[in-house]
Amino acid sequence: MSTSSQTQPILRLGVDVGGTNTDAVLLALPPSTSTSNSSATATPSNPAILATHKTPTTHPSITPGITTAIAHVLSSAHVPAASEQISHLSIGTTHFLNALIEHDTRRLSPVGIIRLSRSFTREVPPFSDFSPQLKAILCGYYGFVDGGLHVDGSQEAPVVEEQVVRECAVLREKGISAVVVAGVYSPIDEVFKQEYQVRDIILRQMPSGTDVVCSCEVANLGFLERENAAILNAGMMKFARRTIRALKSVMKGLGLRCGLFLTQNDGTLVEAGEAARLPIRTFSSGATNSMRGAAFLGGLLSGPKDGDSTSTIVVDIGGTTTDCGVLLSSGFPRQASAYSTVAGVRINYSMPHLESIGLGGGSIVRVKEDNVTVGPDSVGHFISEKARAFGGDALTATDISIAAGAKIEGASSELDLDSATVSKAQDTIKSLLTGVIDIMKNSPDPLPLMLVGGGSIIAPEDIPGVSEVTRPPYFEVANAVGAAIANVGATVDHVQQTAHQSVLEATDRVKSLAIERAVMAGAQRNTVKIVEVDAIPLQYMANQVRIIVRAVGELSTNQVVTEMDKEEPDDSFEEEIQKLEPSSGPVQTPVDIDSYRPKVIHNRQTGIPEWIISERDVTWLADGCYVLGCAGGGSPFAEFIQLRDQIREGYVMRVVDSSALADDAIIYWGGHMGSPAVSVERVGASESIDAAHELMDYLRHDSFDAVMGLEIGGGNGLQPLLWGSSKNFDRPVVDADWMGRAYPTYWQTTLCVHETGQLVPCAIASGDGKNLIMSKAPDDEIVDRALRAACSEMGSRVGMAARPTTTDRVRKYAVMNTMSLAWRIGRCIARSRTQNTISHVAEQIIEEIGGPSTAKILFRGKITAVERRLLKGHSYGEITIVPIAAEEEEGKADLMSSMVAGGALKIPFKNENIYAKHVADDGTETYIASVPDLISVLDVQSGKALGVPEFRYGLKVIVLGITCSPRWSDTARGLEIGGPAAFGYDEIVYKPLGVFVEPKSVVLEYAEHI
């Protein structure tokens, strides 16, 4: 850019390609203006926006629509395409995401994966979380080599070049040209750089043109989700390069000489060549562009005024759907929590936190007697043909707004609608918007609302929970404005040691690294600022904190010059794509819940009836175990994946009733213990199996007779099936456990309630060769404390095998038929989802497990407060739930009454929910349930359980109480170990929720029909 041009306004071209329309804007900023801190607002008196244009998105090629939109804004503003004032063109598009959603074999390539870990991850292979259709397209090959790190950054094992070379030979033979390298804890690998070591070996061994993606460059901590993101990215890199060449061809045809950038999910820019290398960064940029554009148009990028740090709700209403997000005081969207889902695949790449509903300008309005519904179906981009205001016969949300007085060019206001219909439709629209806005809020305090999008005319001016409603100028092209004003940024996610530095010092180190990475990405150093900082102590781990920092800054004009024209334009690309036929995938058969019967057979050798676990069974068991976890126990997802894959490979898991045990049977039991922060990286190891082998060696046992679970709640509820699988010990699993739920410590078991000294000898194993035997202990509580201390030194996650128990003890002390109970609860959830009766899932569960005398709905409402803190390795906190407003209730007429209504319900937790206290409107406090009874919080939308990590403001929930086994409640010792006093609440007197009914055995019920 010449010196003279730098004294003239800087021009930015922004384009957003949506499913219906392609929008373009030409934005003018003074040379010294920074959009990260500018107070410039596009208004008639401040013409920052020189021209806008909206044109239909063209299919299957998007480039004609982009060409039309850009040419129109340049012509309207009388700006030559070759002008040096145009600093860059930035484009937001869902083009890459659509390839995944559509399972398009034309645009996706098979991927090879090389995992780095000597001891872990093998039990949960790549693609475990992919649909069969997407896996068939993307799964080319996967292999394992030595490598990987521990949580403290030390090497689990060094990289062995010979192993990588052997894997490359297989990749060459299979003709795979896209490879992912995924190492355990690679995002914190600042010393060994193992993934880069392997990448360099691959590039030497593979043919020229091979794409290699290091997972650490794609996403953050969370091994499976990071690997998934890297796979999706690698599978579309060739298509991404073709797309970028096509976009450059558009620029060449128009005569543009500026640089090309794409907008990313977090609201920042990525240079076109880098976008071709990491296309996943652009998947959700459209919604982010709308929010960033709204911030600019509404003057919110000038920073908080007078110390105000209020967030702003942004609602983008299109023709069919409404996207709702939160704009933080930093001017950037609030990001989604740990995981997001793309094309049904869990990933942990940074994505904006959005909630979407089927409401738009084209939403169809139906009137049936006194009931008026709006959407979710829509006339979409055919609104100008099908809506009544434009001569069509469909009554739409836009017609309602026009009938209420809104003016739209070309639309008739003579619609002959009665005022009652208009009023009821407006109330419905308001209710829908209120619901989605409330979910996005983190507190009940009212927040300002900004409306953007072409369909925002249908929104009312007053909405509950909103302090003010505004529509900024150019609201209909806010997405293209967001693309035009995007900055450059970088995010760093590191685990830092705090033994020899303070958390503040550690945070400063990560901040410095984020700033340097932003500059490397093209930001002007003097404009870079930190916009987000998060420090998270790691559970069960001393002196370690996870620090996440995001830095953003203005794009350097020098960077634009040096990065432009890296790829040659390709005029043939779009023609080639248009000639290809779309792909098709297999059709999945619907599930018939009620006709399904579990497979129970008589063992030919023993004559004992055995329940043979199917893939459907393990799905239901996983959902049921999470309900019985009472918000704790950890997600059963990893165990579910292992079991599902073993079943698909032909391995067998058997469950037997306790009555089938021989009197002299030796029964092994155990599970996992340790930090969830380690579990998210070290997935699929054999720690608990190793611990069992270690204990067998110590006790000189060649074998044993059966397996039983430590706890049915959470992931440990599925552990005995892994032990009993024919892949491992091939032993039957007893339909029982020692808790009937989940508890935070190893000694809180019904076994310890009724007999002491039964926990040792026990063994723990780290999964990578570190094993430990504890042979004696003076009491049960010290066993848990000692093992947790050792666990910390062994990598902060271990498998545990406890002293084998006997048939007599199982029958006298265990909680019976808990596998059956979890299965029945999971079946209820599945039935409610397939039969569209999720609003009644709690009633179905109650009926299944014994009726209203055994289980009760404690409360229905919405979470309005979540408090969390970490103390001595456990998650402590409390949630507050208030009733749902009458207009938000769905299917209320048939719902079972809750124990209490009105006021608020407070549930404190220590990993698991401890008690439920009702606070009436007059302030009266009543404890309506407490441990050892089970208190589970169910998500109204999915019917599934919510764990402590999933608690957040705005979620509509049902609180379910289930009476515990008398193994806990019939003795003072049981209440001492598992009641409120065990958690420090001596003042709470336990009152049984109801009468316990022993769950019906699946084995015995279905054995009758053999």
XYZ file of C-alpha atoms in Angstrom, residues 375-690:
316
model
C -43.209 -22.415 12.942
C -40.999 -24.341 13.025
C -41.681 -24.914 9.310
C -41.169 -21.937 7.027
C -41.603 -20.746 3.457
C -37.945 -19.653 3.665
C -36.589 -17.615 0.775
C -39.916 -18.029 -1.057
C -41.516 -15.517 1.282
C -41.871 -12.906 -1.468
C -43.984 -15.433 -3.413
C -45.864 -17.408 -0.745
C -46.593 -14.951 2.107
C -50.059 -13.385 2.072
C -48.627 -9.883 2.102
C -46.981 -10.646 -1.252
C -49.996 -12.338 -2.857
C -49.422 -15.889 -1.643
C -51.657 -18.105 0.474
C -49.364 -18.887 3.415
C -49.847 -16.990 6.682
C -46.363 -16.168 7.969
C -44.791 -14.401 10.932
C -44.004 -11.482 8.601
C -47.714 -11.180 7.748
C -48.457 -10.932 11.465
C -45.961 -8.077 11.844
C -47.419 -6.243 8.844
C -50.933 -6.683 10.202
C -49.675 -5.180 13.476
C -48.425 -2.075 11.655
C -44.960 -2.884 10.286
C -44.109 -1.432 6.853
C -42.256 -3.509 4.251
C -41.593 -2.317 0.723
C -43.730 -4.165 -1.817
C -45.957 -5.794 0.799
C -49.698 -5.262 1.093
C -51.116 -4.218 4.447
C -54.618 -5.447 3.537
C -54.474 -8.911 5.055
C -57.920 -9.341 6.615
C -56.641 -10.804 9.893
C -58.659 -10.482 13.088
C -56.940 -8.762 15.980
C -57.186 -11.818 18.255
C -55.175 -13.956 15.835
C -52.550 -11.238 15.457
C -52.300 -10.791 19.212
C -52.006 -14.522 19.939
C -49.371 -14.986 17.223
C -47.375 -12.077 18.631
C -47.590 -13.616 22.111
C -46.313 -16.926 20.709
C -43.392 -15.189 18.973
C -42.585 -13.337 22.188
C -42.708 -16.579 24.184
C -40.374 -18.353 21.758
C -37.865 -15.509 21.862
C -38.126 -15.197 25.648
C -37.358 -18.893 26.042
C -34.261 -18.924 23.861
C -32.960 -15.656 25.342
C -33.402 -16.968 28.874
C -31.368 -20.083 28.106
C -28.459 -17.904 26.981
C -28.370 -15.753 30.121
C -26.108 -16.569 33.068
C -28.206 -14.740 35.640
C -31.779 -13.489 36.023
C -30.650 -9.855 35.617
C -32.093 -8.199 32.501
C -29.670 -7.676 29.621
C -29.860 -5.435 26.535
C -30.968 -7.127 23.331
C -29.818 -6.288 19.813
C -31.850 -7.561 16.870
C -30.255 -8.226 13.492
C -31.123 -10.198 10.383
C -33.718 -9.685 7.709
C -36.442 -11.395 9.737
C -35.967 -9.315 12.886
C -39.028 -7.256 11.977
C -41.157 -9.980 13.594
C -39.637 -9.454 17.058
C -41.610 -7.449 19.635
C -40.245 -4.267 21.193
C -40.659 -5.530 24.749
C -39.406 -8.950 25.880
C -39.278 -10.224 29.489
C -35.777 -10.373 30.904
C -34.518 -7.740 28.465
C -33.605 -4.222 29.574
C -33.863 -2.668 26.099
C -34.373 -3.750 22.502
C -32.471 -2.108 19.653
C -32.142 -2.638 15.901
C -28.977 -0.955 14.688
C -28.721 0.630 11.229
C -27.926 -1.922 8.507
C -29.173 -4.683 10.804
C -30.145 -6.755 7.765
C -26.466 -7.136 6.688
C -24.855 -7.359 10.128
C -23.200 -10.657 9.157
C -21.289 -9.068 6.274
C -20.353 -6.127 8.508
C -18.951 -8.600 11.028
C -16.810 -10.149 8.308
C -15.531 -6.720 7.264
C -14.484 -5.607 10.744
C -12.912 -8.901 11.888
C -9.523 -8.762 13.614
C -6.674 -11.270 13.972
C -6.301 -13.387 17.089
C -4.792 -16.388 18.856
C -5.865 -18.659 21.718
C -3.465 -20.501 24.028
C -4.623 -23.335 26.323
C -1.898 -24.545 28.722
C -1.574 -26.511 31.952
C 0.858 -24.650 34.219
C 2.649 -25.775 37.392
C 2.123 -23.424 40.350
C 4.489 -25.031 42.855
C 7.242 -22.522 42.041
C 5.212 -19.671 40.577
C 1.976 -17.950 41.492
C -1.160 -18.350 39.414
C -0.747 -14.691 38.406
C 2.793 -15.333 37.163
C 1.666 -18.413 35.273
C -1.184 -16.448 33.710
C 1.200 -13.692 32.619
C 3.382 -16.275 30.867
C 0.413 -17.624 28.917
C -0.712 -14.075 28.087
C 2.704 -13.284 26.593
C 2.550 -16.439 24.495
C -0.947 -15.560 23.228
C 0.211 -12.080 22.205
C 3.186 -13.499 20.290
C 0.962 -15.984 18.490
C -1.482 -13.226 17.535
C 1.395 -11.220 16.048
C 2.588 -14.299 14.159
C -0.959 -14.656 12.776
C -0.726 -11.141 11.307
C -1.796 -8.743 14.058
C -0.158 -5.347 14.571
C 1.694 -5.706 17.860
C 0.670 -2.277 19.206
C -3.033 -3.133 18.752
C -3.022 -6.576 20.392
C -5.019 -6.907 23.601
C -6.122 -9.760 25.835
C -9.876 -10.293 25.573
C -10.373 -13.507 27.574
C -8.549 -15.156 30.478
C -9.666 -18.278 32.321
C -7.730 -20.127 35.050
C -9.136 -23.503 36.097
C -7.616 -25.549 38.983
C -7.416 -29.242 38.088
C -9.399 -31.656 40.264
C -7.426 -34.065 42.468
C -4.139 -32.467 41.319
C -1.988 -30.240 43.489
C -0.280 -27.125 42.116
C -1.627 -27.404 38.576
C -3.921 -24.980 36.800
C -5.267 -24.902 33.276
C -4.992 -21.384 31.804
C -6.788 -20.294 28.626
C -5.983 -16.881 27.103
C -7.239 -15.223 23.922
C -5.537 -12.208 22.319
C -6.742 -10.141 19.340
C -5.402 -7.235 17.341
C -5.749 -5.259 14.119
C -4.655 -6.887 10.875
C -1.285 -5.620 9.701
C -1.405 -4.167 6.205
C 2.098 -5.523 5.642
C 0.765 -8.987 6.362
C -1.882 -8.507 3.688
C 0.732 -7.720 1.058
C 3.008 -10.624 1.896
C 0.225 -13.224 2.076
C -1.687 -12.292 -1.090
C -1.691 -14.515 -4.163
C -0.107 -17.532 -2.495
C -2.489 -19.750 -4.448
C -3.073 -19.422 -8.158
C -6.724 -18.882 -9.232
C -8.508 -21.945 -10.563
C -11.237 -21.222 -13.095
C -12.117 -24.892 -13.633
C -12.964 -25.796 -10.044
C -16.618 -24.824 -9.885
C -17.407 -26.423 -13.249
C -15.818 -29.661 -12.036
C -17.908 -29.670 -8.855
C -21.150 -28.991 -10.692
C -20.684 -32.042 -12.939
C -20.391 -34.494 -10.006
C -23.427 -36.332 -8.676
C -24.306 -35.962 -4.990
C -23.556 -38.898 -2.721
C -25.994 -40.978 -0.744
C -25.582 -42.978 2.442
C -27.333 -45.909 4.105
C -30.716 -45.311 5.663
C -31.005 -46.098 9.365
C -33.979 -48.164 10.569
C -36.145 -46.637 13.282
C -35.920 -48.214 16.750
C -38.967 -50.067 18.115
C -38.500 -49.707 21.866
C -41.527 -51.619 23.067
C -40.971 -54.756 21.000
C -37.301 -55.070 21.945
C -36.417 -57.948 24.260
C -32.960 -58.351 25.808
C -31.227 -61.606 24.987
C -31.284 -63.939 28.013
C -30.056 -67.479 27.443
C -29.174 -70.499 29.572
C -25.418 -71.070 29.689
C -24.837 -74.513 28.164
C -22.146 -75.405 30.691
C -23.686 -74.075 33.897
C -27.380 -73.926 33.063
C -27.459 -70.431 34.571
C -29.551 -67.774 32.774
C -27.283 -65.050 31.381
C -28.207 -61.685 29.896
C -26.080 -61.160 26.762
C -25.516 -57.423 26.426
C -26.327 -55.908 23.019
C -25.350 -52.548 21.573
C -28.817 -51.224 22.372
C -28.545 -52.521 25.935
C -25.246 -50.738 26.529
C -26.705 -47.491 25.159
C -29.560 -47.666 27.655
C -27.228 -48.725 30.461
C -25.000 -45.688 29.865
C -27.930 -43.256 30.072
C -29.301 -44.998 33.141
C -25.933 -45.019 34.907
C -25.640 -41.256 34.482
C -29.069 -40.751 36.089
C -28.024 -42.947 39.017
C -24.791 -40.960 39.298
C -26.789 -38.098 40.869
C -24.731 -35.531 38.882
C -21.447 -37.290 39.717
C -19.593 -40.453 38.817
C -18.196 -38.992 35.601
C -19.612 -39.330 32.116
C -19.963 -42.954 30.941
C -19.156 -41.902 27.355
C -15.664 -43.456 27.074
C -16.772 -46.748 28.647
C -19.823 -46.813 26.391
C -17.657 -46.398 23.281
C -15.342 -49.234 24.389
C -18.224 -51.602 25.070
C -20.076 -50.705 21.875
C -16.979 -51.346 19.773
C -16.256 -54.629 21.542
C -19.808 -55.808 20.851
C -19.411 -54.862 17.173
C -16.179 -56.893 17.097
C -17.999 -59.969 18.419
C -16.978 -59.937 22.080
C -19.565 -60.983 24.661
C -20.609 -59.467 28.007
C -22.812 -61.510 30.348
C -24.882 -60.379 33.337
C -26.202 -62.826 35.936
C -28.540 -62.539 38.885
C -26.914 -62.789 42.316
C -28.973 -65.929 43.002
C -26.845 -67.726 40.381
C -23.597 -67.300 42.320
C -22.053 -70.400 43.834
C -21.685 -70.302 47.603
C -17.894 -70.367 47.334
C -17.602 -67.899 44.441
C -14.733 -65.416 44.364
C -16.031 -62.054 43.136
C -13.680 -59.298 41.970
C -14.753 -55.665 41.958
C -13.325 -52.179 41.379
C -13.292 -49.244 39.000
C -11.514 -45.987 38.245
C -10.399 -43.205 40.564
C -8.595 -39.920 39.827
C -8.866 -36.589 38.078
C -11.353 -35.923 35.256
C -8.670 -33.615 33.790
C -6.608 -36.733 33.048
C -9.550 -38.821 31.883
C -10.211 -36.433 28.985
C -6.741 -37.151 27.544
C -5.774 -40.649 28.688
C -8.799 -42.411 27.229
C -9.313 -46.082 26.711
C -6.476 -47.569 28.733
C -6.672 -50.820 30.701
C -5.883 -49.386 34.165
C -8.598 -51.242 36.036
C -7.888 -54.503 34.165
C -4.193 -54.117 35.038
